[in-house]
PDB file of C-alpha atoms in Angstrom:
ATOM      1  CA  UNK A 957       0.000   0.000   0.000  1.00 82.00           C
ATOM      2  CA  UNK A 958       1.154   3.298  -0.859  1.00 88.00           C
ATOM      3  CA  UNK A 959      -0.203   6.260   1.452  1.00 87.00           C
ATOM      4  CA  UNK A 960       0.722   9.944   0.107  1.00 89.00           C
ATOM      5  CA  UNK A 961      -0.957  11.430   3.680  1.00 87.00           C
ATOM      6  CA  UNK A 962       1.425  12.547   6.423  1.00 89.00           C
ATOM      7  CA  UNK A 963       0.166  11.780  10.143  1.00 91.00           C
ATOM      8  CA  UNK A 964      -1.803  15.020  10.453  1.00 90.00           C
ATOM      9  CA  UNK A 965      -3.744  13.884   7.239  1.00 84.00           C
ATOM     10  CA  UNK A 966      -2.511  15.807   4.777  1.00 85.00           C
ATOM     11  CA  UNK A 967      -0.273  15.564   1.934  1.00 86.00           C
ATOM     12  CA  UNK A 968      -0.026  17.459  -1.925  1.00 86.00           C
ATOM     13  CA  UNK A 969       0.210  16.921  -5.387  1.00 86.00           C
ATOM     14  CA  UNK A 970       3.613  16.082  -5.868  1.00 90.00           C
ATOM     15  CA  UNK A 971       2.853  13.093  -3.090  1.00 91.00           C
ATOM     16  CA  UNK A 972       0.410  11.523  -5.319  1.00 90.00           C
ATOM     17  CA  UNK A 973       2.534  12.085  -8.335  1.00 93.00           C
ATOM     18  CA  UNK A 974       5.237  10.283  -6.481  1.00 95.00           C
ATOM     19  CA  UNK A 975       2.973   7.353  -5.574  1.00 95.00           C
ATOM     20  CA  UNK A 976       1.483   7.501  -9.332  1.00 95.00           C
ATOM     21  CA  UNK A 977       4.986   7.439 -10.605  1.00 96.00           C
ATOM     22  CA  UNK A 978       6.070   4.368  -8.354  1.00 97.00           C
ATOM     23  CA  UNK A 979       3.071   2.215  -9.571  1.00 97.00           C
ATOM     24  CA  UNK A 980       3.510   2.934 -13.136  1.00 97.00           C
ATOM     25  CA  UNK A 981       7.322   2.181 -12.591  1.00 97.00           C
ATOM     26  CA  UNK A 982       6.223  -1.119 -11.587  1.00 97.00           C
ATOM     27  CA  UNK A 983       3.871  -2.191 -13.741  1.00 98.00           C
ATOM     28  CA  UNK A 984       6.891  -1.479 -16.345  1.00 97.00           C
ATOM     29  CA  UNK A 985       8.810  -3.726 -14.671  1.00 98.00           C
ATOM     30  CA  UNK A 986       6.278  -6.502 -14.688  1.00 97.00           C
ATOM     31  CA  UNK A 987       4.076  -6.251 -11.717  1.00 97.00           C
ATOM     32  CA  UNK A 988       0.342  -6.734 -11.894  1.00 97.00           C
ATOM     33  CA  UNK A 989      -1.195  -4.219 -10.427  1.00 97.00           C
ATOM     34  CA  UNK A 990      -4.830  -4.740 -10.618  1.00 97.00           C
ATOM     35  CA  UNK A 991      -6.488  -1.606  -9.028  1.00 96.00           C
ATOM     36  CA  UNK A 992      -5.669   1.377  -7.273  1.00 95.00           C
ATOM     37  CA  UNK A 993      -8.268   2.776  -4.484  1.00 92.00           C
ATOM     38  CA  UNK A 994      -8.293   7.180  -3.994  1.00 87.00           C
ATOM     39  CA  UNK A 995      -9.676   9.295  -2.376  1.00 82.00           C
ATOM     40  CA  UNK A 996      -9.313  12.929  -3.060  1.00 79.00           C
ATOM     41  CA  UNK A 997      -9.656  16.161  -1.746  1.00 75.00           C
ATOM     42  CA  UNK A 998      -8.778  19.870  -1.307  1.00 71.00           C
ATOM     43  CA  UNK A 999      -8.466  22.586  -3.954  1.00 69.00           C
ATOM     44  CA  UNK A1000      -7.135  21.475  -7.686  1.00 67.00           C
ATOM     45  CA  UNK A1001      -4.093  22.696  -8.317  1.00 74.00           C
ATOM     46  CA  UNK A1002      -1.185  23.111 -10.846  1.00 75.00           C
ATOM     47  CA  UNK A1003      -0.136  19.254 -10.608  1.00 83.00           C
ATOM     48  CA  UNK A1004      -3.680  18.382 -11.331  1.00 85.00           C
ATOM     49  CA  UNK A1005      -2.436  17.776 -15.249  1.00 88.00           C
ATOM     50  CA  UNK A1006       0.424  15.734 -13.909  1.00 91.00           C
ATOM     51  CA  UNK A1007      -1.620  13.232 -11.883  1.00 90.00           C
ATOM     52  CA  UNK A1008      -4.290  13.120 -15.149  1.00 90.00           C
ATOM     53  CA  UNK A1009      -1.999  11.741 -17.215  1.00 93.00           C
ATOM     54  CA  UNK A1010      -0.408   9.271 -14.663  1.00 94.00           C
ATOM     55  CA  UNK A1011      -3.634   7.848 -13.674  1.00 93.00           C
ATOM     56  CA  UNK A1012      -4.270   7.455 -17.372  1.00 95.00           C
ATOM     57  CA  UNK A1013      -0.988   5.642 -18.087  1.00 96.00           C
ATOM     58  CA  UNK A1014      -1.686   3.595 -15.022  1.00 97.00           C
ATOM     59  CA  UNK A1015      -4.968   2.465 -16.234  1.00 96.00           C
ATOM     60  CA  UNK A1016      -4.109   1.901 -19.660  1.00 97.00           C
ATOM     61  CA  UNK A1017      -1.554  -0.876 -18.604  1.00 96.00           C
ATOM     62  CA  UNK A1018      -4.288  -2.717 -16.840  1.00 95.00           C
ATOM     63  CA  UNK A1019      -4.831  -1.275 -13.157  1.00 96.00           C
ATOM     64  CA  UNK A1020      -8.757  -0.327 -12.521  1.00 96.00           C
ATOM     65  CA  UNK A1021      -8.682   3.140 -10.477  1.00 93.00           C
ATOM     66  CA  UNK A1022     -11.397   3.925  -7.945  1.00 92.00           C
ATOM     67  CA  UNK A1023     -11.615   7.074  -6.270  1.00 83.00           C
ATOM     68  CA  UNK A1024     -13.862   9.239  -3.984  1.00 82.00           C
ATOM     69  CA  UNK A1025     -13.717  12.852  -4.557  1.00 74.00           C
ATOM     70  CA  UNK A1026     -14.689  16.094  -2.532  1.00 70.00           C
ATOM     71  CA  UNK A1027     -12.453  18.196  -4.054  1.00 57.00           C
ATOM     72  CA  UNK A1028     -13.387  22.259  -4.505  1.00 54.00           C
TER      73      UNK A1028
END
């Protein structure tokens, strides 16, 4: 499991592009990574288009994504 949230429950964009990154690293080197669970919140920001495009490559090499959202 991969948590991007420090212990006061928060954490940014570049933490989910990290995790994002790391799972599409492995699935490159062979791992089967069959979903990924999110949930989101917060303001979008300028990462937004960063983490798009991750969770697309992500899901086009197999993985379902689920995700809650409340974002603003």
């Amino acid at each position: 499991a991969l948590k991007t949230l420090n212990e006061e429950g928060s954490g940014s964009g570049m933490d989910a592009i990290g995790a994002y990154n790391y799972i599409y690293k492995a699935q490159q080197l062979g791992v089967n990574v069959v979903a990924v669970n999110n949930s989101w919140g917060g303001s979008a920001d300028e990462e937004d288009e960063i983490i798009k495009n991750l969770i697309e490559l992500v899901g086009k090499k197999g993985a379902k994504i689920f995700y809650n959202c409340s974002r603003k």
